[in-house]
mmCIF file of C-alpha atoms in Angstrom:
data_model
loop_
_atom_site.group_PDB
_atom_site.id
_atom_site.type_symbol
_atom_site.label_atom_id
_atom_site.label_comp_id
_atom_site.label_asym_id
_atom_site.label_seq_id
_atom_site.Cartn_x
_atom_site.Cartn_y
_atom_site.Cartn_z
ATOM 1 C CA MET A 87 9.516 -6.993 15.426
ATOM 2 C CA ALA A 88 5.941 -7.400 14.253
ATOM 3 C CA SER A 89 6.371 -7.929 10.527
ATOM 4 C CA LYS A 90 3.401 -10.172 9.920
ATOM 5 C CA PHE A 91 -0.388 -9.940 9.830
ATOM 6 C CA GLY A 92 -3.348 -12.227 9.278
ATOM 7 C CA GLN A 93 -5.197 -14.895 11.239
ATOM 8 C CA ASN A 94 -6.180 -17.613 8.784
ATOM 9 C CA LEU A 95 -3.719 -16.417 6.146
ATOM 10 C CA SER A 96 -0.461 -15.363 7.844
ATOM 11 C CA ILE A 97 1.730 -13.034 5.760
ATOM 12 C CA SER A 98 5.233 -12.315 7.040
ATOM 13 C CA VAL A 99 7.665 -9.875 5.372
ATOM 14 C CA PHE A 100 11.449 -10.118 5.768
ATOM 15 C CA GLY A 101 14.599 -8.368 4.621
ATOM 16 C CA GLN A 102 16.073 -4.831 4.486
ATOM 17 C CA SER A 103 16.191 -2.253 1.745
ATOM 18 C CA HIS A 104 19.909 -2.710 1.072
ATOM 19 C CA GLY A 105 20.244 -6.297 2.220
ATOM 20 C CA LYS A 106 20.892 -9.204 -0.157
ATOM 21 C CA ALA A 107 17.170 -9.848 -0.675
ATOM 22 C CA ILE A 108 13.699 -9.171 0.569
ATOM 23 C CA GLY A 109 10.846 -11.634 0.718
ATOM 24 C CA VAL A 110 7.524 -12.872 2.029
ATOM 25 C CA GLU A 111 6.129 -16.028 3.577
ATOM 26 C CA MET A 112 2.454 -16.927 3.223
ATOM 27 C CA ASP A 113 1.034 -19.612 5.502
ATOM 28 C CA GLY A 114 -2.541 -20.767 4.973
ATOM 29 C CA VAL A 115 -2.943 -20.593 1.217
ATOM 30 C CA PRO A 116 -5.137 -23.510 0.116
ATOM 31 C CA ALA A 117 -3.698 -26.186 -2.130
ATOM 32 C CA GLY A 118 -4.617 -26.292 -5.770
ATOM 33 C CA GLU A 119 -4.708 -22.533 -6.480
ATOM 34 C CA PRO A 120 -3.081 -21.738 -9.850
ATOM 35 C CA ILE A 121 -0.818 -18.688 -10.083
ATOM 36 C CA ASP A 122 -0.564 -16.854 -13.397
ATOM 37 C CA MET A 123 3.076 -15.787 -13.122
ATOM 38 C CA GLU A 124 2.879 -13.326 -16.011
ATOM 39 C CA LYS A 125 -0.148 -11.651 -14.457
ATOM 40 C CA LEU A 126 1.624 -11.546 -11.083
ATOM 41 C CA GLN A 127 4.722 -9.970 -12.639
ATOM 42 C CA ALA A 128 2.574 -7.361 -14.422
ATOM 43 C CA PHE A 129 1.075 -6.440 -11.040
ATOM 44 C CA LEU A 130 4.550 -6.162 -9.458
ATOM 45 C CA ASP A 131 5.719 -3.990 -12.333
ATOM 46 C CA ARG A 132 3.120 -1.364 -11.410
ATOM 47 C CA ARG A 133 4.985 -0.874 -8.127
ATOM 48 C CA LYS A 134 8.609 -1.283 -9.115
ATOM 49 C CA PRO A 135 10.963 1.766 -9.097
ATOM 50 C CA GLY A 136 12.650 3.525 -11.996
ATOM 51 C CA GLN A 137 9.566 4.498 -13.940
ATOM 52 C CA GLY A 138 10.097 8.125 -14.891
ATOM 53 C CA ALA A 139 10.193 11.470 -13.139
ATOM 54 C CA MET A 140 7.495 10.588 -10.605
ATOM 55 C CA THR A 141 9.489 7.778 -8.977
ATOM 56 C CA THR A 142 12.928 6.993 -7.567
ATOM 57 C CA ARG A 143 15.732 6.320 -10.093
ATOM 58 C CA ARG A 144 16.626 3.057 -8.306
ATOM 59 C CA LYS A 145 16.485 0.167 -10.809
ATOM 60 C CA GLU A 146 15.155 -3.192 -9.638
ATOM 61 C CA THR A 147 13.579 -5.973 -11.705
ATOM 62 C CA ASP A 148 11.419 -7.158 -8.775
ATOM 63 C CA ILE A 149 11.123 -10.687 -10.123
ATOM 64 C CA PRO A 150 10.125 -13.103 -7.318
ATOM 65 C CA GLU A 151 11.766 -16.479 -6.888
ATOM 66 C CA PHE A 152 9.500 -19.039 -5.197
ATOM 67 C CA LEU A 153 11.421 -21.265 -2.796
ATOM 68 C CA SER A 154 8.498 -23.303 -1.482
ATOM 69 C CA GLY A 155 4.731 -23.738 -1.555
ATOM 70 C CA VAL A 156 4.349 -23.636 -5.347
ATOM 71 C CA GLN A 157 4.788 -26.556 -7.765
ATOM 72 C CA ASP A 158 4.308 -26.049 -11.509
ATOM 73 C CA ASP A 159 2.683 -22.652 -10.813
ATOM 74 C CA VAL A 160 0.077 -24.213 -8.507
ATOM 75 C CA THR A 161 -0.049 -23.879 -4.721
ATOM 76 C CA CYS A 162 0.592 -27.155 -2.899
ATOM 77 C CA GLY A 163 -0.797 -26.241 0.529
ATOM 78 C CA PHE A 164 2.554 -25.711 2.242
ATOM 79 C CA PRO A 165 3.836 -22.255 3.259
ATOM 80 C CA ILE A 166 4.781 -20.149 0.244
ATOM 81 C CA CYS A 167 8.141 -18.443 0.460
ATOM 82 C CA ALA A 168 9.253 -16.006 -2.234
ATOM 83 C CA VAL A 169 12.345 -13.805 -2.396
ATOM 84 C CA ILE A 170 13.249 -10.776 -4.485
ATOM 85 C CA GLN A 171 16.926 -9.995 -4.966
ATOM 86 C CA ASN A 172 18.206 -6.464 -4.313
ATOM 87 C CA SER A 173 20.605 -5.384 -7.022
ATOM 88 C CA ASP A 174 20.885 -1.565 -7.114
ATOM 89 C CA GLN A 175 21.902 -0.353 -3.654
ATOM 90 C CA HIS A 176 23.837 2.865 -3.021
ATOM 91 C CA SER A 177 24.415 2.359 0.677
ATOM 92 C CA HIS A 178 27.059 5.095 0.920
ATOM 93 C CA ASP A 179 24.315 7.672 0.362
ATOM 94 C CA TYR A 180 22.972 6.817 3.816
ATOM 95 C CA SER A 181 26.188 6.687 5.850
ATOM 96 C CA ASN A 182 25.544 9.977 7.700
ATOM 97 C CA LEU A 183 21.962 9.152 8.674
ATOM 98 C CA ARG A 184 22.950 6.940 11.616
ATOM 99 C CA THR A 185 24.094 10.057 13.419
ATOM 100 C CA ASN A 186 21.947 12.671 11.650
ATOM 101 C CA PRO A 187 18.338 11.329 11.558
ATOM 102 C CA ARG A 188 16.022 12.497 8.820
ATOM 103 C CA PRO A 189 13.118 14.660 10.070
ATOM 104 C CA SER A 190 9.849 12.667 10.136
ATOM 105 C CA HIS A 191 11.626 9.417 9.160
ATOM 106 C CA ALA A 192 12.174 6.353 11.352
ATOM 107 C CA ASP A 193 15.933 6.967 11.712
ATOM 108 C CA TYR A 194 15.626 8.480 15.197
ATOM 109 C CA THR A 195 12.944 6.162 16.596
ATOM 110 C CA ALA A 196 14.847 3.133 15.204
ATOM 111 C CA SER A 197 17.928 4.254 17.130
ATOM 112 C CA LEU A 198 15.877 4.425 20.310
ATOM 113 C CA ARG A 199 14.293 1.030 19.734
ATOM 114 C CA TYR A 200 17.206 -1.016 18.315
ATOM 115 C CA GLY A 201 20.372 0.920 19.152
ATOM 116 C CA GLU A 202 23.587 0.366 17.235
ATOM 117 C CA ALA A 203 22.406 -3.014 15.902
ATOM 118 C CA ARG A 204 19.937 -1.385 13.508
ATOM 119 C CA ASP A 205 20.412 -1.540 9.711
ATOM 120 C CA MET A 206 19.208 1.761 8.318
ATOM 121 C CA ARG A 207 20.780 1.552 4.867
ATOM 122 C CA GLY A 208 18.091 2.819 2.549
ATOM 123 C CA GLY A 209 15.718 2.856 5.523
ATOM 124 C CA GLY A 210 16.337 -0.786 6.373
ATOM 125 C CA HIS A 211 13.152 -2.633 7.320
ATOM 126 C CA PHE A 212 11.271 0.693 7.439
ATOM 127 C CA SER A 213 11.753 1.268 3.695
ATOM 128 C CA GLY A 214 9.097 1.295 1.054
ATOM 129 C CA ARG A 215 11.230 -1.344 -0.635
ATOM 130 C CA LEU A 216 9.526 -3.866 1.664
ATOM 131 C CA THR A 217 6.225 -3.257 -0.113
ATOM 132 C CA ALA A 218 7.497 -5.358 -3.062
ATOM 133 C CA PRO A 219 7.063 -8.669 -1.203
ATOM 134 C CA ILE A 220 3.730 -7.427 0.126
ATOM 135 C CA CYS A 221 2.681 -7.124 -3.525
ATOM 136 C CA VAL A 222 3.765 -10.704 -4.172
ATOM 137 C CA ALA A 223 1.375 -11.927 -1.504
ATOM 138 C CA GLY A 224 -1.334 -9.520 -2.501
ATOM 139 C CA GLY A 225 -0.988 -10.341 -6.164
ATOM 140 C CA ILE A 226 -1.584 -14.025 -5.422
ATOM 141 C CA CYS A 227 -4.610 -13.122 -3.285
ATOM 142 C CA LEU A 228 -5.993 -10.926 -6.073
ATOM 143 C CA GLN A 229 -5.978 -13.907 -8.436
ATOM 144 C CA MET A 230 -7.697 -16.145 -5.919
ATOM 145 C CA LEU A 231 -10.344 -13.512 -5.256
ATOM 146 C CA GLU A 232 -11.035 -12.941 -8.968
ATOM 147 C CA ARG A 233 -11.855 -16.601 -9.436
ATOM 148 C CA ARG A 234 -14.550 -16.064 -6.795
ATOM 149 C CA GLY A 235 -15.990 -12.911 -8.345
ATOM 150 C CA ILE A 236 -14.281 -10.465 -5.952
ATOM 151 C CA TYR A 237 -12.239 -7.597 -7.329
ATOM 152 C CA VAL A 238 -10.032 -4.930 -5.737
ATOM 153 C CA GLY A 239 -9.024 -1.636 -7.351
ATOM 154 C CA ALA A 240 -7.503 1.663 -6.285
ATOM 155 C CA HIS A 241 -6.591 5.049 -7.686
ATOM 156 C CA LEU A 242 -4.831 8.234 -6.722
ATOM 157 C CA GLN A 243 -7.655 10.417 -5.512
ATOM 158 C CA GLN A 244 -5.369 13.304 -4.626
ATOM 159 C CA VAL A 245 -1.740 14.394 -4.928
ATOM 160 C CA TYR A 246 -0.816 17.593 -3.158
ATOM 161 C CA ASN A 247 -3.727 19.939 -4.006
ATOM 162 C CA VAL A 248 -4.771 18.153 -7.219
ATOM 163 C CA LYS A 249 -7.859 15.965 -6.921
ATOM 164 C CA ASP A 250 -9.231 13.112 -9.025
ATOM 165 C CA GLU A 251 -12.908 12.167 -8.946
ATOM 166 C CA GLN A 252 -14.065 9.442 -6.547
ATOM 167 C CA PHE A 253 -15.138 5.951 -7.485
ATOM 168 C CA PRO A 254 -18.793 5.733 -8.574
ATOM 169 C CA LEU A 255 -21.374 4.051 -6.341
ATOM 170 C CA TYR A 256 -20.801 0.745 -8.135
ATOM 171 C CA PRO A 257 -17.240 0.513 -9.471
ATOM 172 C CA THR A 258 -16.563 -2.221 -12.027
ATOM 173 C CA LYS A 259 -13.644 -4.511 -12.871
ATOM 174 C CA GLU A 260 -13.391 -2.739 -16.235
ATOM 175 C CA LEU A 261 -12.889 0.580 -14.452
ATOM 176 C CA PHE A 262 -10.245 -0.958 -12.191
ATOM 177 C CA ASP A 263 -8.359 -2.246 -15.240
ATOM 178 C CA GLU A 264 -8.541 1.124 -17.015
ATOM 179 C CA VAL A 265 -7.196 2.957 -13.964
ATOM 180 C CA ALA A 266 -4.410 0.431 -13.401
ATOM 181 C CA ALA A 267 -3.150 0.947 -16.948
ATOM 182 C CA ARG A 268 -2.629 4.694 -16.419
ATOM 183 C CA LYS A 269 0.451 6.409 -14.956
ATOM 184 C CA PRO A 270 -0.368 7.819 -12.503
ATOM 185 C CA ALA A 271 -3.376 5.646 -11.710
ATOM 186 C CA THR A 272 -6.337 8.042 -11.912
ATOM 187 C CA ILE A 273 -9.934 7.849 -13.071
ATOM 188 C CA ASN A 274 -9.614 11.156 -14.918
ATOM 189 C CA PRO A 275 -6.496 11.279 -17.120
ATOM 190 C CA GLU A 276 -6.470 15.097 -16.968
ATOM 191 C CA ALA A 277 -6.164 14.916 -13.163
ATOM 192 C CA GLY A 278 -3.281 12.513 -13.616
ATOM 193 C CA ALA A 279 -1.429 14.952 -15.876
ATOM 194 C CA LYS A 280 -1.832 17.711 -13.304
ATOM 195 C CA MET A 281 -0.648 15.399 -10.555
ATOM 196 C CA GLU A 282 2.481 14.537 -12.512
ATOM 197 C CA GLN A 283 3.177 18.246 -12.987
ATOM 198 C CA ALA A 284 2.824 18.878 -9.237
ATOM 199 C CA ILE A 285 5.181 16.005 -8.456
ATOM 200 C CA VAL A 286 7.809 17.121 -10.968
ATOM 201 C CA GLU A 287 7.654 20.698 -9.706
ATOM 202 C CA ALA A 288 8.154 19.546 -6.110
ATOM 203 C CA SER A 289 11.098 17.365 -7.180
ATOM 204 C CA LYS A 290 12.764 20.266 -9.026
ATOM 205 C CA ASP A 291 12.420 22.262 -5.823
ATOM 206 C CA LEU A 292 14.197 19.402 -3.943
ATOM 207 C CA ASP A 293 10.950 18.698 -2.155
ATOM 208 C CA SER A 294 8.107 16.134 -2.056
ATOM 209 C CA VAL A 295 4.322 15.861 -1.916
ATOM 210 C CA GLY A 296 1.824 13.449 -0.344
ATOM 211 C CA GLY A 297 -1.366 11.921 -1.595
ATOM 212 C CA ILE A 298 -4.620 10.073 -0.948
ATOM 213 C CA ILE A 299 -5.415 6.643 -2.397
ATOM 214 C CA GLU A 300 -9.011 5.461 -2.648
ATOM 215 C CA CYS A 301 -9.613 1.707 -2.751
ATOM 216 C CA ALA A 302 -12.781 -0.264 -3.468
ATOM 217 C CA ILE A 303 -13.606 -3.971 -3.058
ATOM 218 C CA ILE A 304 -16.522 -5.273 -5.093
ATOM 219 C CA GLY A 305 -18.270 -8.648 -4.972
ATOM 220 C CA PHE A 306 -17.469 -9.188 -1.301
ATOM 221 C CA PRO A 307 -20.299 -11.131 0.400
ATOM 222 C CA ALA A 308 -22.619 -9.508 2.918
ATOM 223 C CA GLY A 309 -22.623 -10.606 6.540
ATOM 224 C CA LEU A 310 -18.897 -11.221 7.044
ATOM 225 C CA GLY A 311 -16.804 -9.667 9.788
ATOM 226 C CA ASP A 312 -17.196 -9.121 13.500
ATOM 227 C CA PRO A 313 -18.160 -6.293 15.875
ATOM 228 C CA MET A 314 -15.857 -4.161 18.011
ATOM 229 C CA PHE A 315 -12.217 -5.218 17.903
ATOM 230 C CA ASP A 316 -12.126 -7.701 15.021
ATOM 231 C CA GLY A 317 -14.273 -5.990 12.400
ATOM 232 C CA ILE A 318 -13.389 -5.555 8.747
ATOM 233 C CA GLU A 319 -12.233 -1.970 9.400
ATOM 234 C CA ASN A 320 -10.002 -3.167 12.245
ATOM 235 C CA ARG A 321 -8.384 -5.881 10.167
ATOM 236 C CA LEU A 322 -7.779 -3.567 7.243
ATOM 237 C CA ALA A 323 -6.443 -0.791 9.448
ATOM 238 C CA GLN A 324 -3.818 -2.994 11.106
ATOM 239 C CA ALA A 325 -2.382 -4.036 7.746
ATOM 240 C CA LEU A 326 -2.752 -0.719 5.911
ATOM 241 C CA PHE A 327 -0.802 1.141 8.570
ATOM 242 C CA GLY A 328 2.068 -1.259 7.851
ATOM 243 C CA ILE A 329 2.564 0.537 4.559
ATOM 244 C CA PRO A 330 5.325 3.141 5.035
ATOM 245 C CA ALA A 331 4.130 6.775 4.963
ATOM 246 C CA VAL A 332 0.461 5.940 5.689
ATOM 247 C CA LYS A 333 -0.778 8.433 8.316
ATOM 248 C CA GLY A 334 -4.554 8.436 7.870
ATOM 249 C CA LEU A 335 -7.467 6.112 7.030
ATOM 250 C CA GLU A 336 -11.175 6.577 6.533
ATOM 251 C CA PHE A 337 -14.052 4.365 5.435
ATOM 252 C CA GLY A 338 -16.941 5.619 3.332
ATOM 253 C CA ASN A 339 -17.628 9.271 4.064
ATOM 254 C CA GLY A 340 -15.115 9.152 6.870
ATOM 255 C CA PHE A 341 -14.252 12.580 8.259
ATOM 256 C CA ALA A 342 -16.512 14.314 5.705
ATOM 257 C CA GLY A 343 -19.472 12.710 7.443
ATOM 258 C CA THR A 344 -18.969 15.051 10.390
ATOM 259 C CA ASP A 345 -20.148 17.902 8.165
ATOM 260 C CA LEU A 346 -23.502 16.217 7.619
ATOM 261 C CA ARG A 347 -26.607 15.487 9.666
ATOM 262 C CA GLY A 348 -27.686 11.889 10.242
ATOM 263 C CA SER A 349 -30.448 12.252 7.668
ATOM 264 C CA GLU A 350 -27.811 13.159 5.106
ATOM 265 C CA ASN A 351 -25.130 10.650 6.088
ATOM 266 C CA ASN A 352 -27.395 7.608 6.570
ATOM 267 C CA ASP A 353 -27.658 5.043 3.750
ATOM 268 C CA PRO A 354 -31.378 4.294 3.050
ATOM 269 C CA PHE A 355 -32.109 0.602 2.396
ATOM 270 C CA ILE A 356 -33.610 -0.239 -0.979
ATOM 271 C CA LEU A 357 -34.412 -3.313 -3.063
ATOM 272 C CA LYS A 358 -32.103 -3.804 -6.070
ATOM 273 C CA ASP A 359 -32.718 -6.821 -8.314
ATOM 274 C CA GLY A 360 -34.668 -8.441 -5.503
ATOM 275 C CA LYS A 361 -31.849 -8.029 -2.980
ATOM 276 C CA ILE A 362 -31.331 -5.534 -0.151
ATOM 277 C CA ALA A 363 -28.905 -2.746 -1.010
ATOM 278 C CA THR A 364 -28.413 0.866 0.047
ATOM 279 C CA GLU A 365 -29.252 3.982 -1.978
ATOM 280 C CA THR A 366 -25.926 5.581 -1.063
ATOM 281 C CA ASN A 367 -22.715 4.157 0.375
ATOM 282 C CA HIS A 368 -21.613 6.677 2.957
ATOM 283 C CA SER A 369 -20.745 3.776 5.312
ATOM 284 C CA GLY A 370 -18.259 2.329 2.842
ATOM 285 C CA GLY A 371 -19.971 -1.076 2.738
ATOM 286 C CA ILE A 372 -19.453 -1.842 6.444
ATOM 287 C CA ASN A 373 -21.814 -1.494 9.434
ATOM 288 C CA GLY A 374 -20.754 -2.586 12.898
ATOM 289 C CA GLY A 375 -17.594 -4.168 11.496
ATOM 290 C CA ILE A 376 -19.662 -6.427 9.212
ATOM 291 C CA SER A 377 -20.015 -6.191 5.422
ATOM 292 C CA ASN A 378 -23.456 -5.085 4.169
ATOM 293 C CA GLY A 379 -23.077 -6.157 0.545
ATOM 294 C CA MET A 380 -22.207 -2.782 -0.904
ATOM 295 C CA PRO A 381 -18.702 -2.058 -2.237
ATOM 296 C CA ILE A 382 -16.173 -1.708 0.585
ATOM 297 C CA VAL A 383 -14.605 1.721 0.100
ATOM 298 C CA PHE A 384 -11.766 3.334 2.059
ATOM 299 C CA ARG A 385 -9.075 5.948 1.627
ATOM 300 C CA VAL A 386 -5.536 6.151 2.965
ATOM 301 C CA ALA A 387 -3.473 9.344 3.314
ATOM 302 C CA LEU A 388 0.238 9.123 2.657
ATOM 303 C CA LYS A 389 2.524 11.869 3.916
ATOM 304 C CA PRO A 390 5.061 13.650 1.674
ATOM 305 C CA THR A 391 8.286 11.691 1.354
ATOM 306 C CA SER A 392 10.461 12.577 4.339
ATOM 307 C CA SER A 393 13.721 12.041 2.441
ATOM 308 C CA ILE A 394 14.226 15.288 0.558
ATOM 309 C CA ALA A 395 17.342 17.099 -0.705
ATOM 310 C CA LYS A 396 16.238 20.465 0.667
ATOM 311 C CA LYS A 397 18.195 21.601 3.719
ATOM 312 C CA GLN A 398 16.509 20.616 7.008
ATOM 313 C CA ARG A 399 17.300 20.887 10.703
ATOM 314 C CA THR A 400 18.264 17.815 12.745
ATOM 315 C CA VAL A 401 20.386 16.791 15.764
ATOM 316 C CA ASN A 402 23.645 14.882 15.620
ATOM 317 C CA LEU A 403 23.050 11.882 17.902
ATOM 318 C CA GLU A 404 26.764 11.588 18.829
ATOM 319 C CA THR A 405 27.597 15.238 19.540
ATOM 320 C CA MET A 406 24.048 16.190 20.618
ATOM 321 C CA GLU A 407 24.346 19.389 18.624
ATOM 322 C CA GLU A 408 21.836 20.842 16.174
ATOM 323 C CA THR A 409 22.980 20.688 12.571
ATOM 324 C CA ASP A 410 21.781 20.948 8.967
ATOM 325 C CA LEU A 411 20.958 17.921 6.870
ATOM 326 C CA ILE A 412 20.714 17.451 3.124
ATOM 327 C CA VAL A 413 19.494 13.945 2.302
ATOM 328 C CA LYS A 414 21.362 12.220 -0.513
ATOM 329 C CA GLY A 415 20.243 9.139 -2.405
ATOM 330 C CA ARG A 416 17.314 8.279 -4.664
ATOM 331 C CA HIS A 417 13.826 8.769 -3.334
ATOM 332 C CA ASP A 418 10.277 9.003 -4.635
ATOM 333 C CA PRO A 419 9.105 12.645 -4.721
ATOM 334 C CA CYS A 420 5.609 11.217 -4.051
ATOM 335 C CA VAL A 421 5.372 7.769 -2.460
ATOM 336 C CA ALA A 422 1.619 7.641 -3.143
ATOM 337 C CA VAL A 423 2.198 7.024 -6.885
ATOM 338 C CA ARG A 424 3.734 3.542 -6.405
ATOM 339 C CA ALA A 425 1.636 2.812 -3.316
ATOM 340 C CA VAL A 426 -1.590 2.314 -5.349
ATOM 341 C CA PRO A 427 -0.948 -1.401 -6.083
ATOM 342 C CA VAL A 428 0.400 -1.825 -2.559
ATOM 343 C CA VAL A 429 -2.932 -0.703 -1.117
ATOM 344 C CA GLU A 430 -4.700 -3.127 -3.461
ATOM 345 C CA ALA A 431 -2.366 -5.904 -2.346
ATOM 346 C CA VAL A 432 -2.956 -5.290 1.342
ATOM 347 C CA ALA A 433 -6.738 -5.030 0.874
ATOM 348 C CA ALA A 434 -6.780 -8.285 -1.140
ATOM 349 C CA SER A 435 -4.686 -10.079 1.521
ATOM 350 C CA VAL A 436 -6.984 -8.968 4.359
ATOM 351 C CA VAL A 437 -10.256 -9.919 2.691
ATOM 352 C CA THR A 438 -8.764 -13.270 1.613
ATOM 353 C CA ASP A 439 -7.823 -13.832 5.272
ATOM 354 C CA ILE A 440 -11.384 -13.006 6.326
ATOM 355 C CA LEU A 441 -12.901 -15.291 3.699
ATOM 356 C CA LEU A 442 -10.647 -18.202 4.677
ATOM 357 C CA GLY A 443 -12.003 -17.908 8.201
ATOM 358 C CA THR A 444 -15.569 -18.599 6.979
ATOM 359 C CA GLY A 445 -14.703 -22.025 5.589
ATOM 360 C CA LYS A 446 -16.437 -21.070 2.368
ATOM 361 C CA PHE A 447 -13.426 -19.955 0.353
#
């Protein structure tokens, strides 16, 4: 099972949604990097469940326990291992899903791949619960990047048919902080209120909605990355698609660029404060897999939560008969809400991995 990513910084996630604990191992973190534990916990709290009508009612503290690699809140150069205890599992809610797979969930494909040995309580290793340890690793990377003048921020650009504005040409750390403090995390608070309404309405209808998260990385040096199969887009894509429910990814203008001519989609080069920049950022800060010095901008699309209480059609895997399914349990009516810090965590982990490969970290 491929549950790790990274070349110079290897990040491996372990555990299951309803197992005793979940956790992460980070191999390659330099020695001597201080970790602000209060700041890390505040970042994890942005993702944790049980935060109102927009999220699952599952209650977890999501407090990491560091087993190795950290001494007196400073990295010591050895692999970092951190675990988060699971404490609020309702496994009985999932007992019928081994034979009646949820439409568009991994229940069926997991049965094909792993057979009867699979643990699908709460989604097992396919669950969004596994994004908590990803945020531990990403939260540490965010702190290391900030000390080097590199910042990562994200916001909900869209939920269902409600849209927020996009990041400006040059996002700032101050804007990232403002957005992170809002629930949901939007640039325009009015858009956030409308998103919450759409999520609550879907939940009352026993349904769910999807969303789009826009992420920006500022301060990242120009000239890093590689062409073809190991470019910045490639490295980000591999890790971002490890986030459950992610089904789409675009950089810069992305698919919208197909509606434009080259003269409209190209980014003219200009001089800004004596340095080369671009007048626009339709390329999302990357050309040929290599950073060009502009903010790196991308968007991920997350599908509507597949676990819904509305009646759906499925097939009983034992009797091979079609049947109806009503999913029990506690689920996010919109997974995109809590995925905003997860996207930031993954982006921070990937660019840290890239920077470590330059020997200039």
